[in-house]
PDB file of C-alpha atoms in Angstrom:
ATOM      1  CA  MET A  24     -58.227  48.953  -2.514  1.00 54.00           C
ATOM      2  CA  ALA A  25     -55.653  47.380  -4.789  1.00 53.00           C
ATOM      3  CA  GLN A  26     -53.546  44.581  -3.395  1.00 58.00           C
ATOM      4  CA  ALA A  27     -49.789  44.568  -3.732  1.00 54.00           C
ATOM      5  CA  PRO A  28     -48.576  41.967  -6.272  1.00 55.00           C
ATOM      6  CA  ARG A  29     -47.468  38.691  -4.783  1.00 53.00           C
ATOM      7  CA  PRO A  30     -43.776  37.901  -5.081  1.00 51.00           C
ATOM      8  CA  THR A  31     -42.935  35.571  -7.917  1.00 52.00           C
ATOM      9  CA  GLY A  32     -41.226  32.222  -7.378  1.00 48.00           C
ATOM     10  CA  THR A  33     -37.867  33.686  -8.456  1.00 48.00           C
ATOM     11  CA  ASP A  34     -38.073  36.585  -6.027  1.00 47.00           C
ATOM     12  CA  SER A  35     -39.139  34.402  -3.160  1.00 45.00           C
ATOM     13  CA  ALA A  36     -36.349  31.912  -3.876  1.00 47.00           C
ATOM     14  CA  ALA A  37     -33.825  34.724  -3.981  1.00 49.00           C
ATOM     15  CA  ARG A  38     -35.004  35.960  -0.599  1.00 49.00           C
ATOM     16  CA  THR A  39     -35.142  32.561   1.040  1.00 53.00           C
ATOM     17  CA  PRO A  40     -32.583  32.362   3.839  1.00 55.00           C
ATOM     18  CA  GLY A  41     -29.733  29.980   3.091  1.00 55.00           C
ATOM     19  CA  THR A  42     -29.978  30.152  -0.700  1.00 59.00           C
ATOM     20  CA  VAL A  43     -27.002  31.258  -2.820  1.00 56.00           C
ATOM     21  CA  PRO A  44     -27.659  34.276  -5.073  1.00 63.00           C
ATOM     22  CA  ALA A  45     -27.500  33.465  -8.764  1.00 53.00           C
ATOM     23  CA  ALA A  46     -24.471  35.682  -9.418  1.00 53.00           C
ATOM     24  CA  ARG A  47     -22.487  34.078  -6.611  1.00 51.00           C
ATOM     25  CA  ARG A  48     -23.556  30.617  -7.717  1.00 49.00           C
ATOM     26  CA  ASP A  49     -22.353  31.352 -11.226  1.00 52.00           C
ATOM     27  CA  ARG A  50     -18.973  32.450  -9.863  1.00 52.00           C
ATOM     28  CA  LEU A  51     -18.656  29.259  -7.831  1.00 44.00           C
ATOM     29  CA  LEU A  52     -19.522  27.140 -10.851  1.00 49.00           C
ATOM     30  CA  ARG A  53     -16.966  29.066 -12.888  1.00 61.00           C
ATOM     31  CA  LEU A  54     -14.250  28.343 -10.320  1.00 63.00           C
ATOM     32  CA  GLY A  55     -14.943  24.632 -10.727  1.00 61.00           C
ATOM     33  CA  ALA A  56     -14.822  24.728 -14.523  1.00 86.00           C
ATOM     34  CA  PRO A  57     -12.114  22.889 -16.517  1.00 90.00           C
ATOM     35  CA  PRO A  58     -10.464  26.131 -17.760  1.00 93.00           C
ATOM     36  CA  VAL A  59      -9.746  27.146 -14.159  1.00 94.00           C
ATOM     37  CA  ALA A  60      -8.237  23.723 -13.454  1.00 94.00           C
ATOM     38  CA  ALA A  61      -6.124  24.025 -16.603  1.00 96.00           C
ATOM     39  CA  THR A  62      -4.959  27.470 -15.484  1.00 96.00           C
ATOM     40  CA  ALA A  63      -4.013  26.246 -12.014  1.00 96.00           C
ATOM     41  CA  LEU A  64      -2.153  23.179 -13.281  1.00 97.00           C
ATOM     42  CA  THR A  65      -0.303  25.131 -15.957  1.00 98.00           C
ATOM     43  CA  ALA A  66       0.735  27.708 -13.361  1.00 98.00           C
ATOM     44  CA  THR A  67       1.933  24.937 -11.046  1.00 98.00           C
ATOM     45  CA  VAL A  68       4.038  23.294 -13.741  1.00 98.00           C
ATOM     46  CA  ALA A  69       5.364  26.683 -14.871  1.00 98.00           C
ATOM     47  CA  LEU A  70       6.504  27.493 -11.341  1.00 98.00           C
ATOM     48  CA  TYR A  71       8.048  24.048 -10.962  1.00 98.00           C
ATOM     49  CA  MET A  72      10.039  24.289 -14.210  1.00 98.00           C
ATOM     50  CA  THR A  73      11.133  27.832 -13.329  1.00 98.00           C
ATOM     51  CA  LEU A  74      12.496  26.640  -9.990  1.00 98.00           C
ATOM     52  CA  VAL A  75      14.182  23.623 -11.617  1.00 98.00           C
ATOM     53  CA  ALA A  76      15.965  25.827 -14.145  1.00 98.00           C
ATOM     54  CA  PHE A  77      16.823  28.427 -11.483  1.00 98.00           C
ATOM     55  CA  GLY A  78      18.227  25.738  -9.194  1.00 97.00           C
ATOM     56  CA  ASN A  79      20.420  24.251 -11.916  1.00 97.00           C
ATOM     57  CA  ILE A  80      21.741  27.692 -12.839  1.00 97.00           C
ATOM     58  CA  THR A  81      22.473  28.854  -9.290  1.00 97.00           C
ATOM     59  CA  ASP A  82      23.687  25.426  -8.097  1.00 97.00           C
ATOM     60  CA  PHE A  83      25.399  24.335 -11.281  1.00 96.00           C
ATOM     61  CA  GLY A  84      27.710  21.775  -9.755  1.00 95.00           C
ATOM     62  CA  THR A  85      25.245  19.380  -8.105  1.00 92.00           C
ATOM     63  CA  ASN A  86      23.406  18.158 -11.184  1.00 95.00           C
ATOM     64  CA  GLN A  87      26.536  18.593 -13.274  1.00 97.00           C
ATOM     65  CA  GLN A  88      27.945  15.636 -11.345  1.00 96.00           C
ATOM     66  CA  PHE A  89      24.757  13.710 -12.004  1.00 97.00           C
ATOM     67  CA  VAL A  90      25.035  14.213 -15.776  1.00 97.00           C
ATOM     68  CA  GLN A  91      28.744  13.358 -15.754  1.00 97.00           C
ATOM     69  CA  HIS A  92      28.183  10.071 -13.909  1.00 97.00           C
ATOM     70  CA  VAL A  93      25.214   9.085 -16.068  1.00 98.00           C
ATOM     71  CA  LEU A  94      27.022   9.749 -19.337  1.00 98.00           C
ATOM     72  CA  SER A  95      30.280   8.145 -18.239  1.00 98.00           C
ATOM     73  CA  MET A  96      28.330   5.110 -16.919  1.00 98.00           C
ATOM     74  CA  ASP A  97      30.899   4.749 -14.144  1.00 97.00           C
ATOM     75  CA  THR A  98      28.380   3.635 -11.502  1.00 96.00           C
ATOM     76  CA  THR A  99      26.641   0.988 -13.622  1.00 97.00           C
ATOM     77  CA  PHE A 100      27.467  -2.722 -13.781  1.00 97.00           C
ATOM     78  CA  GLU A 101      30.118  -1.738 -16.376  1.00 95.00           C
ATOM     79  CA  ASP A 102      29.145  -4.539 -18.709  1.00 96.00           C
ATOM     80  CA  PRO A 103      31.768  -4.598 -21.531  1.00 96.00           C
ATOM     81  CA  ASP A 104      28.973  -5.088 -24.055  1.00 97.00           C
ATOM     82  CA  LEU A 105      27.462  -1.747 -22.992  1.00 97.00           C
ATOM     83  CA  MET A 106      30.378   0.435 -21.916  1.00 97.00           C
ATOM     84  CA  TRP A 107      31.136   1.479 -25.493  1.00 98.00           C
ATOM     85  CA  ARG A 108      28.122   3.770 -25.158  1.00 98.00           C
ATOM     86  CA  ALA A 109      29.791   5.825 -22.417  1.00 98.00           C
ATOM     87  CA  VAL A 110      30.617   9.484 -23.071  1.00 98.00           C
ATOM     88  CA  GLU A 111      33.826  10.236 -21.196  1.00 96.00           C
ATOM     89  CA  SER A 112      34.621  13.628 -22.693  1.00 98.00           C
ATOM     90  CA  ARG A 113      34.128  16.262 -19.984  1.00 97.00           C
ATOM     91  CA  ALA A 114      33.423  18.884 -22.647  1.00 98.00           C
ATOM     92  CA  LEU A 115      30.597  16.810 -24.157  1.00 98.00           C
ATOM     93  CA  GLN A 116      29.209  16.071 -20.697  1.00 98.00           C
ATOM     94  CA  ASN A 117      29.114  19.759 -19.812  1.00 97.00           C
ATOM     95  CA  ALA A 118      27.614  20.637 -23.197  1.00 98.00           C
ATOM     96  CA  ALA A 119      24.836  18.111 -22.583  1.00 98.00           C
ATOM     97  CA  TYR A 120      24.181  19.579 -19.133  1.00 98.00           C
ATOM     98  CA  VAL A 121      24.036  23.139 -20.451  1.00 98.00           C
ATOM     99  CA  ALA A 122      21.639  21.976 -23.181  1.00 98.00           C
ATOM    100  CA  VAL A 123      19.385  20.473 -20.508  1.00 98.00           C
ATOM    101  CA  ILE A 124      19.347  23.745 -18.553  1.00 98.00           C
ATOM    102  CA  VAL A 125      18.587  25.789 -21.661  1.00 98.00           C
ATOM    103  CA  TRP A 126      15.737  23.417 -22.532  1.00 98.00           C
ATOM    104  CA  GLU A 127      14.358  23.674 -18.986  1.00 98.00           C
ATOM    105  CA  ALA A 128      14.520  27.475 -19.090  1.00 98.00           C
ATOM    106  CA  LEU A 129      12.763  27.622 -22.466  1.00 98.00           C
ATOM    107  CA  ALA A 130      10.046  25.250 -21.248  1.00 98.00           C
ATOM    108  CA  ALA A 131       9.582  27.408 -18.151  1.00 98.00           C
ATOM    109  CA  LEU A 132       9.208  30.568 -20.259  1.00 98.00           C
ATOM    110  CA  VAL A 133       6.665  28.918 -22.556  1.00 98.00           C
ATOM    111  CA  LEU A 134       4.650  27.658 -19.579  1.00 98.00           C
ATOM    112  CA  LEU A 135       4.776  31.076 -17.883  1.00 98.00           C
ATOM    113  CA  LEU A 136       3.438  32.605 -21.094  1.00 98.00           C
ATOM    114  CA  ALA A 137       0.749  29.922 -21.192  1.00 98.00           C
ATOM    115  CA  THR A 138      -0.251  30.746 -17.621  1.00 98.00           C
ATOM    116  CA  TRP A 139      -0.666  34.417 -18.501  1.00 98.00           C
ATOM    117  CA  LEU A 140      -2.734  33.473 -21.564  1.00 97.00           C
ATOM    118  CA  TRP A 141      -4.988  31.239 -19.425  1.00 96.00           C
ATOM    119  CA  VAL A 142      -5.537  34.031 -16.887  1.00 96.00           C
ATOM    120  CA  THR A 143      -6.417  36.579 -19.554  1.00 96.00           C
ATOM    121  CA  GLY A 144      -8.470  33.996 -21.452  1.00 94.00           C
ATOM    122  CA  LEU A 145     -10.652  33.331 -18.419  1.00 91.00           C
ATOM    123  CA  ARG A 146     -12.041  36.858 -18.749  1.00 88.00           C
ATOM    124  CA  ARG A 147     -13.049  36.332 -22.377  1.00 89.00           C
ATOM    125  CA  ASP A 148     -13.844  32.611 -22.488  1.00 87.00           C
ATOM    126  CA  ALA A 149     -11.190  32.222 -25.190  1.00 90.00           C
ATOM    127  CA  TYR A 150      -8.582  29.549 -24.544  1.00 94.00           C
ATOM    128  CA  ASP A 151      -7.173  28.479 -27.896  1.00 95.00           C
ATOM    129  CA  ARG A 152      -3.898  30.440 -27.540  1.00 96.00           C
ATOM    130  CA  ALA A 153      -3.463  29.361 -23.931  1.00 97.00           C
ATOM    131  CA  ARG A 154      -4.051  25.734 -24.854  1.00 97.00           C
ATOM    132  CA  ALA A 155      -1.527  25.908 -27.686  1.00 97.00           C
ATOM    133  CA  ALA A 156       1.155  27.471 -25.462  1.00 98.00           C
ATOM    134  CA  SER A 157       0.493  24.969 -22.660  1.00 98.00           C
ATOM    135  CA  THR A 158       0.722  22.091 -25.107  1.00 98.00           C
ATOM    136  CA  ALA A 159       4.073  23.327 -26.421  1.00 98.00           C
ATOM    137  CA  GLY A 160       5.567  23.723 -22.941  1.00 98.00           C
ATOM    138  CA  LEU A 161       4.211  20.409 -21.666  1.00 98.00           C
ATOM    139  CA  VAL A 162       5.471  18.523 -24.719  1.00 98.00           C
ATOM    140  CA  MET A 163       8.889  20.077 -24.081  1.00 98.00           C
ATOM    141  CA  MET A 164       8.723  18.606 -20.565  1.00 98.00           C
ATOM    142  CA  LEU A 165       7.703  15.202 -21.906  1.00 98.00           C
ATOM    143  CA  LEU A 166      10.582  15.209 -24.364  1.00 98.00           C
ATOM    144  CA  LEU A 167      13.100  16.214 -21.708  1.00 98.00           C
ATOM    145  CA  PHE A 168      12.080  13.843 -18.935  1.00 98.00           C
ATOM    146  CA  GLY A 169      10.549  11.086 -21.028  1.00 98.00           C
ATOM    147  CA  MET A 170      12.855  10.835 -24.009  1.00 98.00           C
ATOM    148  CA  GLY A 171      15.910  12.452 -22.433  1.00 98.00           C
ATOM    149  CA  PHE A 172      16.002  10.968 -18.942  1.00 98.00           C
ATOM    150  CA  ILE A 173      13.888   7.804 -19.098  1.00 98.00           C
ATOM    151  CA  ALA A 174      14.649   6.588 -22.635  1.00 98.00           C
ATOM    152  CA  ILE A 175      18.172   7.865 -23.315  1.00 98.00           C
ATOM    153  CA  GLY A 176      19.504   8.154 -19.766  1.00 98.00           C
ATOM    154  CA  GLY A 177      17.669   5.156 -18.372  1.00 98.00           C
ATOM    155  CA  GLU A 178      18.077   2.706 -21.233  1.00 98.00           C
ATOM    156  CA  TRP A 179      20.888   3.849 -23.501  1.00 98.00           C
ATOM    157  CA  PHE A 180      23.185   4.851 -20.634  1.00 98.00           C
ATOM    158  CA  VAL A 181      21.584   2.174 -18.372  1.00 98.00           C
ATOM    159  CA  MET A 182      20.996   4.623 -15.538  1.00 97.00           C
ATOM    160  CA  TRP A 183      18.692   2.028 -13.964  1.00 97.00           C
ATOM    161  CA  GLN A 184      21.796   0.035 -12.987  1.00 97.00           C
ATOM    162  CA  SER A 185      23.150   2.844 -10.814  1.00 97.00           C
ATOM    163  CA  SER A 186      22.206   3.010  -7.151  1.00 94.00           C
ATOM    164  CA  ASP A 187      23.906   6.371  -6.614  1.00 94.00           C
ATOM    165  CA  TRP A 188      22.993   8.399  -9.721  1.00 96.00           C
ATOM    166  CA  ASN A 189      19.546   7.229 -10.732  1.00 96.00           C
ATOM    167  CA  GLY A 190      17.022   9.877 -11.702  1.00 96.00           C
ATOM    168  CA  LEU A 191      14.350   7.603 -13.141  1.00 98.00           C
ATOM    169  CA  ASP A 192      11.849   8.063 -10.296  1.00 97.00           C
ATOM    170  CA  ALA A 193      12.043  11.850 -10.480  1.00 97.00           C
ATOM    171  CA  ALA A 194      11.796  11.755 -14.272  1.00 98.00           C
ATOM    172  CA  ALA A 195       8.732   9.504 -14.080  1.00 98.00           C
ATOM    173  CA  ARG A 196       7.029  11.935 -11.672  1.00 98.00           C
ATOM    174  CA  ASN A 197       7.720  14.817 -14.042  1.00 98.00           C
ATOM    175  CA  VAL A 198       6.353  12.875 -17.018  1.00 98.00           C
ATOM    176  CA  ALA A 199       3.223  12.005 -15.032  1.00 98.00           C
ATOM    177  CA  LEU A 200       2.737  15.654 -14.006  1.00 98.00           C
ATOM    178  CA  ALA A 201       3.169  16.929 -17.558  1.00 98.00           C
ATOM    179  CA  ALA A 202       0.933  14.221 -19.047  1.00 98.00           C
ATOM    180  CA  PHE A 203      -1.843  14.800 -16.501  1.00 98.00           C
ATOM    181  CA  THR A 204      -1.741  18.564 -17.057  1.00 98.00           C
ATOM    182  CA  LEU A 205      -1.835  18.000 -20.815  1.00 98.00           C
ATOM    183  CA  LEU A 206      -4.964  15.863 -20.443  1.00 97.00           C
ATOM    184  CA  VAL A 207      -6.697  18.532 -18.352  1.00 96.00           C
ATOM    185  CA  VAL A 208      -5.725  21.250 -20.837  1.00 97.00           C
ATOM    186  CA  HIS A 209      -7.478  19.256 -23.578  1.00 96.00           C
ATOM    187  CA  LEU A 210     -10.597  18.273 -21.642  1.00 92.00           C
ATOM    188  CA  PRO A 211     -13.807  18.664 -23.677  1.00 87.00           C
ATOM    189  CA  GLY A 212     -15.072  21.175 -21.102  1.00 74.00           C
ATOM    190  CA  VAL A 213     -12.310  23.580 -22.066  1.00 68.00           C
ATOM    191  CA  ARG A 214     -13.480  25.693 -24.989  1.00 51.00           C
ATOM    192  CA  ARG A 215     -12.265  24.499 -28.363  1.00 48.00           C
ATOM    193  CA  PRO A 216     -10.376  26.806 -30.714  1.00 45.00           C
ATOM    194  CA  GLY A 217     -12.591  29.607 -31.931  1.00 46.00           C
ATOM    195  CA  ALA A 218     -15.047  29.430 -29.041  1.00 47.00           C
ATOM    196  CA  GLY A 219     -15.680  32.766 -27.429  1.00 44.00           C
ATOM    197  CA  ARG A 220     -14.200  34.801 -30.294  1.00 45.00           C
ATOM    198  CA  GLY A 221     -15.753  38.162 -30.763  1.00 41.00           C
ATOM    199  CA  ARG A 222     -16.757  38.491 -27.129  1.00 41.00           C
ATOM    200  CA  PRO A 223     -15.470  41.563 -25.283  1.00 36.00           C
TER     201      PRO A 223
END
């Protein structure tokens, strides 16, 4: 009488209580992959920039005062050697504030697009377009908060001297967030351009 074949090592491992099936294990590993982290961080920054732009549009007056005080330098030490830098024209102050809001809104749109590209790219293991869009939006953030607020606002208009209208800490947090997300987006574990092309 013929004996039934013995289970192979793979079958027995799959049936062992407490083991994780291969398909589920692969899904768990995929959730911990760099592209998923890049997607989550890009989505977080996109939501943040969307709320920042929305807040400045719907509550125009609060940060309008901030920009006016920074540009007029009226809460600094008012050193005569520096006060020539002050912008006292209300029209120019408002134009600068509107430009900031427009830049924030554009950065938010680019990052929202990048988030959508990451989500769709996860299905195809193709991330070059998502990475490019994320990079563009994150660099826009770095320019706004790094060059605009820290360099120009902090040093040229000596915002660091003001105890009432000083946005350097918030700007530094935003630069750190954008820079960290940019590093994750470009991790070696995230597929390089061209990887995954031709896959369904």
